[in-house]
Coordinates of C-alpha atoms and ligand atoms in Angstrom, one line a residue:
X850 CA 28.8 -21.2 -7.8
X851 CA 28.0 -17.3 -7.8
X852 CA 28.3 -16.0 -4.6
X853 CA 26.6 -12.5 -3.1
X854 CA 28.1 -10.5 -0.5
X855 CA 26.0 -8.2 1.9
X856 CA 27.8 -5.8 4.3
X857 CA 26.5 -4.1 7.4
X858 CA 28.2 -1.3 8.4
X859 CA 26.3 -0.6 11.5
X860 CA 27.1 1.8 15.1
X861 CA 29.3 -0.4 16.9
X862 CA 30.6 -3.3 14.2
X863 CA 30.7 -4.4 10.1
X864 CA 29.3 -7.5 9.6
X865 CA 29.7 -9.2 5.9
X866 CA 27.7 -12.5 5.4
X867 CA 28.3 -14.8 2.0
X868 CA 25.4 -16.1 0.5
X869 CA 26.0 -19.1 -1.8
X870 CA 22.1 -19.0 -4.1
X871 CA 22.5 -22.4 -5.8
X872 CA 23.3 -24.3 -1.9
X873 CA 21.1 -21.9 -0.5
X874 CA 23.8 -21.5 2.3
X875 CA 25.6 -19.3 3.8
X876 CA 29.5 -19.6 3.3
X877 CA 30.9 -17.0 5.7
X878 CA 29.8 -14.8 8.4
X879 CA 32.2 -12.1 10.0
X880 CA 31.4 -9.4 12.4
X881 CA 34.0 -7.1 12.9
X882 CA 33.6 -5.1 16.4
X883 CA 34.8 -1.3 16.5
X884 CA 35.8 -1.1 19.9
X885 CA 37.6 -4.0 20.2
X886 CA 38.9 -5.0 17.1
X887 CA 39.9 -1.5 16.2
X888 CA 41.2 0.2 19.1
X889 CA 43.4 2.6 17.7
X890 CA 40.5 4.6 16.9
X891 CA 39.3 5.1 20.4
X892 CA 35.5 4.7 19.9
X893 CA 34.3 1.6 22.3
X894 CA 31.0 1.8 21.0
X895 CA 31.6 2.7 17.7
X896 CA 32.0 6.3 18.3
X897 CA 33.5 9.5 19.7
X898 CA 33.0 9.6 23.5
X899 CA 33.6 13.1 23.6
X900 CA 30.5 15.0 22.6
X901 CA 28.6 17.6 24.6
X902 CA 25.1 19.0 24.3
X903 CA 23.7 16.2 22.5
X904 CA 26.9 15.9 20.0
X905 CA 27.6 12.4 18.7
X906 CA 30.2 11.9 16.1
X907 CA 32.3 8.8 14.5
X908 CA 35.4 8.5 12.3
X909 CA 34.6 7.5 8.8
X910 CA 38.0 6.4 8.7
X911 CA 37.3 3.6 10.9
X912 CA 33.8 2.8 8.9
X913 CA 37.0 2.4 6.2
X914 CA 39.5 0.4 8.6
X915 CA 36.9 -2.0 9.2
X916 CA 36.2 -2.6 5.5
X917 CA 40.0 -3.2 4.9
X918 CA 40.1 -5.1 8.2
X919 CA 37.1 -7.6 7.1
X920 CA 38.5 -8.2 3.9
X921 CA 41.7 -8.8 4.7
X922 CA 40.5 -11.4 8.0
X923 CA 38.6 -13.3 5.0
X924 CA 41.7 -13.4 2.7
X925 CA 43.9 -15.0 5.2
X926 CA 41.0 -17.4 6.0
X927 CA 40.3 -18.7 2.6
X928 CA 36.9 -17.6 2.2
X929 CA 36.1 -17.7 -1.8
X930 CA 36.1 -14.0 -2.8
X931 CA 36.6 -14.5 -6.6
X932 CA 34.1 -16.4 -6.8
X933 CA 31.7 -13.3 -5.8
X934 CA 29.3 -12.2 -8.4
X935 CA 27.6 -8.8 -6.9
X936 CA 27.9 -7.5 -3.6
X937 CA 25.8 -4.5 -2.0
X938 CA 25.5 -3.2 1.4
X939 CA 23.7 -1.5 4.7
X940 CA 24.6 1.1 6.9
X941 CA 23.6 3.0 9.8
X942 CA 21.2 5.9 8.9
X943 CA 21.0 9.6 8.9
X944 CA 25.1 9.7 9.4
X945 CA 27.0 12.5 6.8
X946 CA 30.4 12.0 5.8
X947 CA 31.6 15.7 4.1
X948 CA 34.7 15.4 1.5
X949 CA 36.2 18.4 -0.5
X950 CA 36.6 18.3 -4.3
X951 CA 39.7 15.7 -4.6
X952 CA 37.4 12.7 -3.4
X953 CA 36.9 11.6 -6.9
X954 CA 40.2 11.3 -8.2
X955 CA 41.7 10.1 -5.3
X956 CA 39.1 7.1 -5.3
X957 CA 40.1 7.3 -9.1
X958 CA 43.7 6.1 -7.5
X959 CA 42.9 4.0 -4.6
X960 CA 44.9 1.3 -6.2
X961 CA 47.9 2.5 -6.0
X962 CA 47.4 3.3 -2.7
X963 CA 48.0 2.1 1.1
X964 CA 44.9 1.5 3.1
X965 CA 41.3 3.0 2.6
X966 CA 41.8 5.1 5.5
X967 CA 45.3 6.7 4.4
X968 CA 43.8 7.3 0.6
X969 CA 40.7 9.4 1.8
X970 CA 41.7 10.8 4.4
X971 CA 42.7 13.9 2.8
X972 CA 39.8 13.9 0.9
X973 CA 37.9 14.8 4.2
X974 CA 36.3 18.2 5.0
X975 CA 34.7 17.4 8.0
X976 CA 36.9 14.9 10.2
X977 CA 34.5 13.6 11.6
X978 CA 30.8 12.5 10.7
X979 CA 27.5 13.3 13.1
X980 CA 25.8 9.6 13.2
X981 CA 22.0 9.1 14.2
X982 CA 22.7 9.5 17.9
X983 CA 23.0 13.5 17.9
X984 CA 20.4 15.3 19.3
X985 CA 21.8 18.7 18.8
X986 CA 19.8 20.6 15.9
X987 CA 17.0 21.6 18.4
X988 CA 17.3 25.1 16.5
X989 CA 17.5 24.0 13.0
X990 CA 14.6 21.5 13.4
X991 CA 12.5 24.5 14.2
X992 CA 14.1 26.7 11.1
X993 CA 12.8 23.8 8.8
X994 CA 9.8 23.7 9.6
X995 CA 9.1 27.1 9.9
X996 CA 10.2 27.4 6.3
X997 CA 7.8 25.2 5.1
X998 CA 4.8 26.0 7.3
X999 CA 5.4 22.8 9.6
X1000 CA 4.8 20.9 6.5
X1001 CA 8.3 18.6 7.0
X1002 CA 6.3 15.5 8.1
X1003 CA 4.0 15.9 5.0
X1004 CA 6.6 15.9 2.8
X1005 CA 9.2 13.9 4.0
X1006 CA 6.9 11.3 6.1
X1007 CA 9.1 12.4 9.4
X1008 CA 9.2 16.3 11.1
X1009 CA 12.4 18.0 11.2
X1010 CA 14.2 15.2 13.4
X1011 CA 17.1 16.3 15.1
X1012 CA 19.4 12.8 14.1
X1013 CA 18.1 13.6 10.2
X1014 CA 20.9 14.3 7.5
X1015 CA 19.1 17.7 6.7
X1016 CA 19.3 19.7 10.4
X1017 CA 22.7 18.2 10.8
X1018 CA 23.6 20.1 7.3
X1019 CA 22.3 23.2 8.3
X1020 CA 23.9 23.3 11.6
X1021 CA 27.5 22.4 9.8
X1022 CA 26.7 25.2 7.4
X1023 CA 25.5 27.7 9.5
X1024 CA 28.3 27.2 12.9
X1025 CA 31.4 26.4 10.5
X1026 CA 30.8 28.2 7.2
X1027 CA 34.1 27.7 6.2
X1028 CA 34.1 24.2 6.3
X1029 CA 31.0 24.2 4.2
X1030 CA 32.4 26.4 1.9
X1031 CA 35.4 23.5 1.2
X1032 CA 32.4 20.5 1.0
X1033 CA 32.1 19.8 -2.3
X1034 CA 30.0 16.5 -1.6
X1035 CA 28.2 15.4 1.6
X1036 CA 27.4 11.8 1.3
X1037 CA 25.1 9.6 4.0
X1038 CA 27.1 6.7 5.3
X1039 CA 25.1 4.0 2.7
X1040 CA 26.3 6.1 0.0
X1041 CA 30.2 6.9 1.1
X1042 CA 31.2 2.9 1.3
X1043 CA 29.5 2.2 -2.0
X1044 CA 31.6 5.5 -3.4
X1045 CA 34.6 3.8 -2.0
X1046 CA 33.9 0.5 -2.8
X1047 CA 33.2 1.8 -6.7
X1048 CA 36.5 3.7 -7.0
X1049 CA 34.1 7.1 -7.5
X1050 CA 31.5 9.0 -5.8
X1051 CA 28.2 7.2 -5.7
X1052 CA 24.3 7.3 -5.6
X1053 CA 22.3 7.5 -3.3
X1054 CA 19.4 4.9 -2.7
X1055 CA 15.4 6.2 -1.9
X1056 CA 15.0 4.6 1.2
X1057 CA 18.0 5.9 2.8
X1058 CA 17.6 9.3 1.4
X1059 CA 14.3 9.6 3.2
X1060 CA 16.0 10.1 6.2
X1061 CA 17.4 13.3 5.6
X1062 CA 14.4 15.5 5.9
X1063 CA 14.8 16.8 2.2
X1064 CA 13.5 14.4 0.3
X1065 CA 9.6 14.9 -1.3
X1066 CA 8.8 11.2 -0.4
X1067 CA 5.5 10.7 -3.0
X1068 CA 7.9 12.2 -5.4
X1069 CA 11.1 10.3 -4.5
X1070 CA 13.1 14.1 -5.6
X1071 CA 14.5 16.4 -3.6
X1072 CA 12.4 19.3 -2.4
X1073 CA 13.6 23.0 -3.4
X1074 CA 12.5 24.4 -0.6
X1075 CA 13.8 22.2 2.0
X1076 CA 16.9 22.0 0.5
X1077 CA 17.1 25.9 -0.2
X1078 CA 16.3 26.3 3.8
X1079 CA 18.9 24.1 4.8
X1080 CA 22.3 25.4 3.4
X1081 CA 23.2 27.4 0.5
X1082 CA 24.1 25.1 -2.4
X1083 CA 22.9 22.1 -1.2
X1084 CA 21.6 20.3 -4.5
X1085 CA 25.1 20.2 -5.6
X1086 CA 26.9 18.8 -3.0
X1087 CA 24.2 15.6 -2.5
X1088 CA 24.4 12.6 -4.4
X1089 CA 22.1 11.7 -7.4
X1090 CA 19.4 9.5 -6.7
X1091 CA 18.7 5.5 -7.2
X1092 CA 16.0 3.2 -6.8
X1093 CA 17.7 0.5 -3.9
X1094 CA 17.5 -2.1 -7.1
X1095 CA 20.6 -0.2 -9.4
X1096 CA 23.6 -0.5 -9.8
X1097 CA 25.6 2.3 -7.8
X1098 CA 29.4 1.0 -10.4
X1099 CA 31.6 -1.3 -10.6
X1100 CA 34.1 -2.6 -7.8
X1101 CA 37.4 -0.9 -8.0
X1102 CA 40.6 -2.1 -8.8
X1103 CA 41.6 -1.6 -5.2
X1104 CA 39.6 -5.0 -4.0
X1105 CA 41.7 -7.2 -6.2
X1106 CA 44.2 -7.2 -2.9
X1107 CA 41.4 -9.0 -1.5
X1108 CA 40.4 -11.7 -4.4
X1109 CA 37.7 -9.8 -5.3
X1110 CA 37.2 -9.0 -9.1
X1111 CA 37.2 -6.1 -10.2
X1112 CA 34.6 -4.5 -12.0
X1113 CA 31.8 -7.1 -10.3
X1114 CA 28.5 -4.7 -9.9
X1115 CA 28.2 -2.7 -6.9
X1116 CA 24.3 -2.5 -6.0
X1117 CA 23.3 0.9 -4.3
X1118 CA 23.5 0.9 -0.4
X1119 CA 21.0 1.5 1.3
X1120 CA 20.1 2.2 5.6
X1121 CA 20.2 -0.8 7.9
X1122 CA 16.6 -0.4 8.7
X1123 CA 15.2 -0.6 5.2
X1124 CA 17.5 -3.4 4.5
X1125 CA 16.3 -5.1 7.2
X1126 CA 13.1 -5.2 6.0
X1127 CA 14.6 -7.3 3.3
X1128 CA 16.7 -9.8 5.2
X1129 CA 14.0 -10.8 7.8
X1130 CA 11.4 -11.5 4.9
X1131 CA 9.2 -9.1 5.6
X1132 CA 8.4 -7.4 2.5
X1133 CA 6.3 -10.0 1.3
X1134 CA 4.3 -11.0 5.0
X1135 CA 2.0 -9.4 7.2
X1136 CA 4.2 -8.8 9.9
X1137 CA 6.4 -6.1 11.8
X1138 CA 10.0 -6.3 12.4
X1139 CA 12.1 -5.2 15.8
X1140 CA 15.0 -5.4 15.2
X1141 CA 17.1 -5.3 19.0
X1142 CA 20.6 -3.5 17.7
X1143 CA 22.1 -0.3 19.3
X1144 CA 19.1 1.1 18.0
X1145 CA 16.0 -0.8 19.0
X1146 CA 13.5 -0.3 16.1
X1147 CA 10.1 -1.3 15.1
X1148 CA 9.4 -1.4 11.3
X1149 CA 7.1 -2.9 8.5
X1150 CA 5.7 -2.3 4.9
X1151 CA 3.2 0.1 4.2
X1152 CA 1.5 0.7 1.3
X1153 CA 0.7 3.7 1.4
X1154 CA 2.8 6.8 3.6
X1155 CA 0.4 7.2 6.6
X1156 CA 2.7 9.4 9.5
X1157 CA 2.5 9.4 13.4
X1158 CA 0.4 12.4 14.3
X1159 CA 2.6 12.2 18.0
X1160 CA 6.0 13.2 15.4
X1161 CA 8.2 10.0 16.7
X1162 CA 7.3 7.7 13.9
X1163 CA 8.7 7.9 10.6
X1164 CA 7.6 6.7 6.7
X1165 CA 11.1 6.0 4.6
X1166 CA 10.7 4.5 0.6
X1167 CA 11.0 1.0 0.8
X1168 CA 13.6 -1.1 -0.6
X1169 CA 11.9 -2.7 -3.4
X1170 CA 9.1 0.1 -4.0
X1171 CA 6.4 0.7 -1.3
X1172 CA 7.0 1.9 1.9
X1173 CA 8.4 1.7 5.2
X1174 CA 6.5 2.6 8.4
X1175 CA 9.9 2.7 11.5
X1176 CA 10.3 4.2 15.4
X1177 CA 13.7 4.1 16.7
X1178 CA 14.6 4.1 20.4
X1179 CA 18.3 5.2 21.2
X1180 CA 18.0 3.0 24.3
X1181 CA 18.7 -0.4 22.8
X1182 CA 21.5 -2.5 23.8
X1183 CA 23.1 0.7 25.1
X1184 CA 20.4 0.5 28.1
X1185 CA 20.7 -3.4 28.0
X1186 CA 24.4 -3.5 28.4
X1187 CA 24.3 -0.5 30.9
X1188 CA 22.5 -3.0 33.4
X1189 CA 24.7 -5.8 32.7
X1190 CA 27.4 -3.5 33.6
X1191 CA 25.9 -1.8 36.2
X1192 CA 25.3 -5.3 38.2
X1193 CA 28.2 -7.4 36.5
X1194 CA 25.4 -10.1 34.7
X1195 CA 25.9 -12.1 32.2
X1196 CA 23.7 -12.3 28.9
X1197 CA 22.0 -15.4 30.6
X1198 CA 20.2 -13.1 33.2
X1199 CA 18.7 -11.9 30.1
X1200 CA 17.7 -15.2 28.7
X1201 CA 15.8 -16.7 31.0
X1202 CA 17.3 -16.2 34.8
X1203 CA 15.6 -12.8 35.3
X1204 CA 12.1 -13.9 33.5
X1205 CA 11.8 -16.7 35.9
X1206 CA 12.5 -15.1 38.9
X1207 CA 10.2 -12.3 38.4
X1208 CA 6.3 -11.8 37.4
X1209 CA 5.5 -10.5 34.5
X1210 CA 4.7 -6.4 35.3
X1211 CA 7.1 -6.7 37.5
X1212 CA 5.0 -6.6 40.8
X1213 CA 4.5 -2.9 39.5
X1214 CA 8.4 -1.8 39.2
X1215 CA 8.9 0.6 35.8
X1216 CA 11.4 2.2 35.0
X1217 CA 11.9 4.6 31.8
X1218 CA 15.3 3.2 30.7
X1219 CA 16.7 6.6 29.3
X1220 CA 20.2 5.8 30.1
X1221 CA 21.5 7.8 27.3
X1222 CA 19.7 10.8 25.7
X1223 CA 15.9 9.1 23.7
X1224 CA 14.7 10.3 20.4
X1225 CA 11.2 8.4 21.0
X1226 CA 10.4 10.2 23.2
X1227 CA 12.4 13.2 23.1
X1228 CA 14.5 13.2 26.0
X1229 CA 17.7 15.2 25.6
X1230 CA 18.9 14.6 29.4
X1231 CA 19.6 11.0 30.3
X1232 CA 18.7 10.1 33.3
X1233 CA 16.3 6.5 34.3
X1234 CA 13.5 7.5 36.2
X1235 CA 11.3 4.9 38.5
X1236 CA 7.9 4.2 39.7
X1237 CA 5.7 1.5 41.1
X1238 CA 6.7 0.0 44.2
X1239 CA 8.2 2.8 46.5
X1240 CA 10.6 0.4 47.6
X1241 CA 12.1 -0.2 44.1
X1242 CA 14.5 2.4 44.3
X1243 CA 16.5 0.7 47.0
X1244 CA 15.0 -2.5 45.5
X1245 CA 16.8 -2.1 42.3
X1246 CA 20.6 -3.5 43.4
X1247 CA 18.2 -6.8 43.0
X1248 CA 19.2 -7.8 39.6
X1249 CA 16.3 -9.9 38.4
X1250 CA 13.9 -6.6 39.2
X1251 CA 15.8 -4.4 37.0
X1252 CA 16.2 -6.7 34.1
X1253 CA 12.8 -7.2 33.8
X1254 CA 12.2 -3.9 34.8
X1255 CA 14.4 -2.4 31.6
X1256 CA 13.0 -5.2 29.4
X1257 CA 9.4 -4.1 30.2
X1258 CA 9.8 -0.7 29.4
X1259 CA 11.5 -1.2 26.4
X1260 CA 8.8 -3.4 25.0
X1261 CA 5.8 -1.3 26.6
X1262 CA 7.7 1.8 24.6
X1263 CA 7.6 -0.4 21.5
X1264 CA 4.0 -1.0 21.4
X1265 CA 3.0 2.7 22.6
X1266 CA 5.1 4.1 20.2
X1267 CA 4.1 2.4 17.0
X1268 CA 0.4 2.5 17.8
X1269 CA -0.1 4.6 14.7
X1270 CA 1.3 2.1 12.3
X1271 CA -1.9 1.0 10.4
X1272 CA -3.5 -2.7 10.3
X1273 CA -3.0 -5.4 12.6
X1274 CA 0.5 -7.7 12.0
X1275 CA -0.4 -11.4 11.8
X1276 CA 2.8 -12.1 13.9
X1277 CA 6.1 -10.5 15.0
X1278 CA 9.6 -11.1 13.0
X1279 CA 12.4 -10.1 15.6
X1280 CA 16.2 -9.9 14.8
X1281 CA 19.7 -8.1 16.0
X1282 CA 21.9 -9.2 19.0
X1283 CA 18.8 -8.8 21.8
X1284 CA 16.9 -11.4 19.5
X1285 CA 19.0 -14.1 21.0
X1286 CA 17.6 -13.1 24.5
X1287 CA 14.5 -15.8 25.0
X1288 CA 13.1 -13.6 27.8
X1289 CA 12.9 -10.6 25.5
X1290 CA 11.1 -12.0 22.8
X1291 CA 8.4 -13.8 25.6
X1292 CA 7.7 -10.4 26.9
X1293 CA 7.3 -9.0 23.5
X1294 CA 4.7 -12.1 22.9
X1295 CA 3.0 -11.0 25.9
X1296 CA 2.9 -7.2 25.4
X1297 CA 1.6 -7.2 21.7
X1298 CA -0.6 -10.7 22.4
X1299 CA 1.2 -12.0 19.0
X1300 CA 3.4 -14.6 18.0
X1301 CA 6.9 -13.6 17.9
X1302 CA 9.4 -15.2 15.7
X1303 CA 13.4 -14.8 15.7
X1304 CA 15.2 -15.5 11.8
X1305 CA 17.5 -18.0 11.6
X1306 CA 20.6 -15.8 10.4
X1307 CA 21.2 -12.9 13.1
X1308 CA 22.5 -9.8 11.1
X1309 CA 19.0 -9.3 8.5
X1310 CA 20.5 -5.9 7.5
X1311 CA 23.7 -7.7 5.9
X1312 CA 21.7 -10.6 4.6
X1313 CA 19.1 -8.0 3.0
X1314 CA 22.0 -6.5 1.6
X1315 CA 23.5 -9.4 0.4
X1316 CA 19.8 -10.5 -0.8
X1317 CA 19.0 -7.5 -2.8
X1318 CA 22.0 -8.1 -4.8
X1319 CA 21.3 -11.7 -6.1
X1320 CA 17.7 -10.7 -6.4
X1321 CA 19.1 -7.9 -8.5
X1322 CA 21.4 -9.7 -10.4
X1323 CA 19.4 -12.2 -11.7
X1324 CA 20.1 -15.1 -9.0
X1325 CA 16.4 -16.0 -8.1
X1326 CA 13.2 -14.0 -7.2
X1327 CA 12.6 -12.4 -4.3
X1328 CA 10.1 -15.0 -2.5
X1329 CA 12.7 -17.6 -3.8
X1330 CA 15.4 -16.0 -2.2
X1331 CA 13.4 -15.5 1.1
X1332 CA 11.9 -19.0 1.0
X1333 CA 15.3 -20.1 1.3
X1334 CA 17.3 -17.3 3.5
X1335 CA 14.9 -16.2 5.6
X1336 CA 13.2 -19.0 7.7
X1337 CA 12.5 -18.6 11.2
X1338 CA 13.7 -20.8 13.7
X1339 CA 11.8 -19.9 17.4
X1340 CA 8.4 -18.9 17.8
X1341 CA 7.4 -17.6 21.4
X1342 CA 3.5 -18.1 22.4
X1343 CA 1.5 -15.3 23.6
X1344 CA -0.3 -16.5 27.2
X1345 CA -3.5 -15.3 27.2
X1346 CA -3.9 -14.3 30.8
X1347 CA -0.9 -11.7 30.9
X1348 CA -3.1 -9.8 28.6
X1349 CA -5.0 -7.8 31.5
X1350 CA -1.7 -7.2 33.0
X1351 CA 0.2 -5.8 30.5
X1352 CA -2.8 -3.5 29.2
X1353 CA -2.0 -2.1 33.1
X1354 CA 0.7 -1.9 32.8
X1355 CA 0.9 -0.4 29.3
X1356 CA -0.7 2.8 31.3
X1357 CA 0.9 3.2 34.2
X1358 CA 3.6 2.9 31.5
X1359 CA 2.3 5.9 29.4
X1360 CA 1.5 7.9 33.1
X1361 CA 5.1 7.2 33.9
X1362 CA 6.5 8.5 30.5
X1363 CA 3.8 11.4 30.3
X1364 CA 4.9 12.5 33.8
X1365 CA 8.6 12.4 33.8
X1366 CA 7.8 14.4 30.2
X1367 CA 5.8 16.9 32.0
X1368 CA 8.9 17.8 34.9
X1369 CA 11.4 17.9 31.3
X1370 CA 9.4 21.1 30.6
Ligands
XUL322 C1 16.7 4.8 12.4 C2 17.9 5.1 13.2 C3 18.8 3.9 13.7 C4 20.0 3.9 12.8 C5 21.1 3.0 13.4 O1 16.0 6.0 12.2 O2 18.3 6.2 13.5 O3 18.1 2.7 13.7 O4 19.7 3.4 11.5 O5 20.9 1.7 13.3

């Protein structure tokens, strides 16, 4: 019975998820949360809560922790881990994790060692690691571009982007020089826990690379001159490049603790997104994904790498060739859970309470649910701004309103937002935590008039990952291995006749957004 093992190590929690190929089952499903189950590191949502001007930056250690921490839960539990044949893994994009010249030989060592966090730990240069939610390279954006004649989206398949691996560099290189100077390796998040879980530093897969600004996308290399604009150096501090299918090594020693053998292969990591693509099934369908996470993102294949003339959308390598068409909204569940805060709900209201008490538009009440600093658009103050009803302002303590009213926008940014994304999807695939909300995925059947279907297993980023290892170690082909892991459970109908409503709505939606836009300056 070979098992594969997929890990997501996403914003706010690690999920792992066992995959039994011969049963077609899954044997064990953990999800680890930062916040709680890791408080010592003081990051509720998976993060430091300190930054200012559009800083955002997490402890790698505890991307670490929670690895030691997972394994260990699944030890103690009995779950089979020798009987694991390949494992592989996701993680959040665009994060950089900086370590000095003694990272390879003390991964070399990690047996002999503690914990994951006390072994490399010393091996960092940069405590701490900007992740995908920093909006703070405004200025190095700008010097990117200008150094290749505003070409960045042309080459790359996204402009400079301010949450992108390649302006963070240039802004750790150009405010802390020093610091730089002692970086001997700068590693995206994917490609730090498949260093560590090989025992030595790592590649780097094409998908997840495309989301540093630097990489020539038709040419899957990295380009001179964007890497020559960024920091001084750069080509030898980044790890070598991988199609997603490779091998990245070998486990180390270290997981024996754990059951695990030792030396069982290690496919590349790649970003959650991408591997997404793989765990909902999508590669092979005409569909579109939206996956409802921290991030709320919309993504599909492409075949060729057509870009968003507006600059939100982005075109990543896909995980098994191709590529990958993706917006991201920082306003996921951090918006969703701001409401349910904010009015002390429970996840039902956001099932089918709200939905049933409201019309769909919402009588005319919008909101733009920028409760923390938006990438699509950019907005780097947060603030929710309202329209419609002139009552709604004092309207909004009614609960039901601003659920709907949140859920709206969110959907309405959805399908503004990936307008450019070419063809027409025969349906929509939708996974992540929000999936489970039956309200949600109504509204999206409604907004895109298409058939919206949420996968059976929750996390598809850890089952891609887990996926993309059998498939890659000879356990099955990939429409086998999505035949059996990837059905879909709930469809939700579009009704015709909320059609006309939600077109209105769509533009009073796009007035709203254009507007508030307009007073940002
Ligand atoms: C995609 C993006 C987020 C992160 C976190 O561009 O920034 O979706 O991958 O999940």
């Amino acid at each position: 019975m070979p098992l594969y093992l997929g890990l997501d190590s996403s914003t706010q929690s690690l999920t792992g998820l066992l995959l039994d190929t011969d049963t077609g089952t899954v044997v064990a499903e953990e999800v680890l949360s930062y916040g709680e189950d890791l408080p010592g590191y003081a990051s509720p949502q998976g993060f430091l809560p300190s930054g200012e001007d559009g800083v955002v930056h997490a402890d790698p250690l505890l991307w670490l922790a929670a690895l030691d921490l997972l394994l260990a839960r699944w030890k103690e539990a009995g779950v089979p881990l020798g009987e694991v044949a390949a494992l592989s893994g996701a993680a959040q994009q665009h994060g950089s994790v900086y370590t000095n010249e003694s990272l390879a030989s003390r991964l070399d060592n990690l047996d002999g060692s503690g914990s994951l966090p006390e072994a490399v730990a010393p091996a960092l240069a940069r405590p701490t690691a900007p992740i995908w939610l920093d909006t703070s390279t405004g200025e190095d954006c700008w010097a990117l571009e200008e150094a290749v004649g505003g070409r960045v989206r042309a080459i790359t398949g996204s402009p400079a982007t301010e949450r992108f691996t390649g302006p963070q560099i240039r802004k750790f290189a150009r405010e802390e020089p020093e610091a730089y100077a002692r970086t001997a390796r700068i590693d995206l998040v994917s490609s730090f826990l498949a260093s560590v879980l090989c025992g030595r530093p790592a590649p780097l897969d094409h998908a997840d690379a495309s989301g540093m600004n630097l990489l020539d996308l038709r040419r899957l290399e990295w380009h001179p001159d964007l890497l020559a604009a960024t920091a001084p150096h750069l080509r030898e501090r980044l790890p070598g490049l991988v199609p997603s299918r490779r091998p990245a090594g070998y486990l180390s020693p270290y997981f024996r603790r754990y059951g695990l053998r030792p030396g069982l292969p290690v496919y590349a990591w790649t970003g959650d997104n991408p591997s997404s693509l793989a765990g909902t099934g999508a590669m092979g369908v005409d569909c579109r994904v939206v996956s409802l996470g921290t991030s709320d993102t919309l993504f599909g294949r492409l075949e060729q790498p057509v870009g968003d003339p507006e600059g939100y959308g982005h075109v990543f390598a896909g995980p098994a060739g191709g590529y990958l068409s993706l917006i991201c909204f920082a306003n996921g569940s951090l918006a969703r859970e701001a409401v349910k805060r904010e009015h002390g709900l429970e996840w039902g209201w956001f099932d089918g309470d709200a939905f049933a008490r409201t019309p769909p538009g919402n009588r005319g009440n919008r909101l733009l649910p920028w409760f923390v600093p938006e990438i699509t658009p950019r907005v780097p103050i947060a603030g929710v701004r309202r329209g419609g009803e002139a009552a709604f302002v004092e309207r909004r303590t009614d609960p039901a309103t601003e659920v709907r009213a949140v859920v709206e926008a969110q959907v309405l940014a959805l399908r503004l937002h990936s307008a450019w994304m070419p063809g027409e999807p025969d349906h929509l695939r939708v996974t992540g935590g929000g999936a489970a909300s039956a309200g949600y995925r109504q509204v999206l059947a409604d907004v895109f008039q298409r058939p919206v279907r949420r996968l059976a297993v929750g996390n598809s980023s850890a089952l891609g990952a887990a996926l993309r290892a059998a498939e890659a170690d000879g356990a099955g082909s990939w429409d086998a291995l999505t035949d059996r892991f990837c059905p879909t459970r709930e469809e939700s109908e579009p009704v015709p006749d909320r059609q006309p409503v939600y077109e209105e709505a769509l533009r009073a939606y796009r007035e709203l957004e254009r507007t508030a836009r307009e007073g940002l300056g």
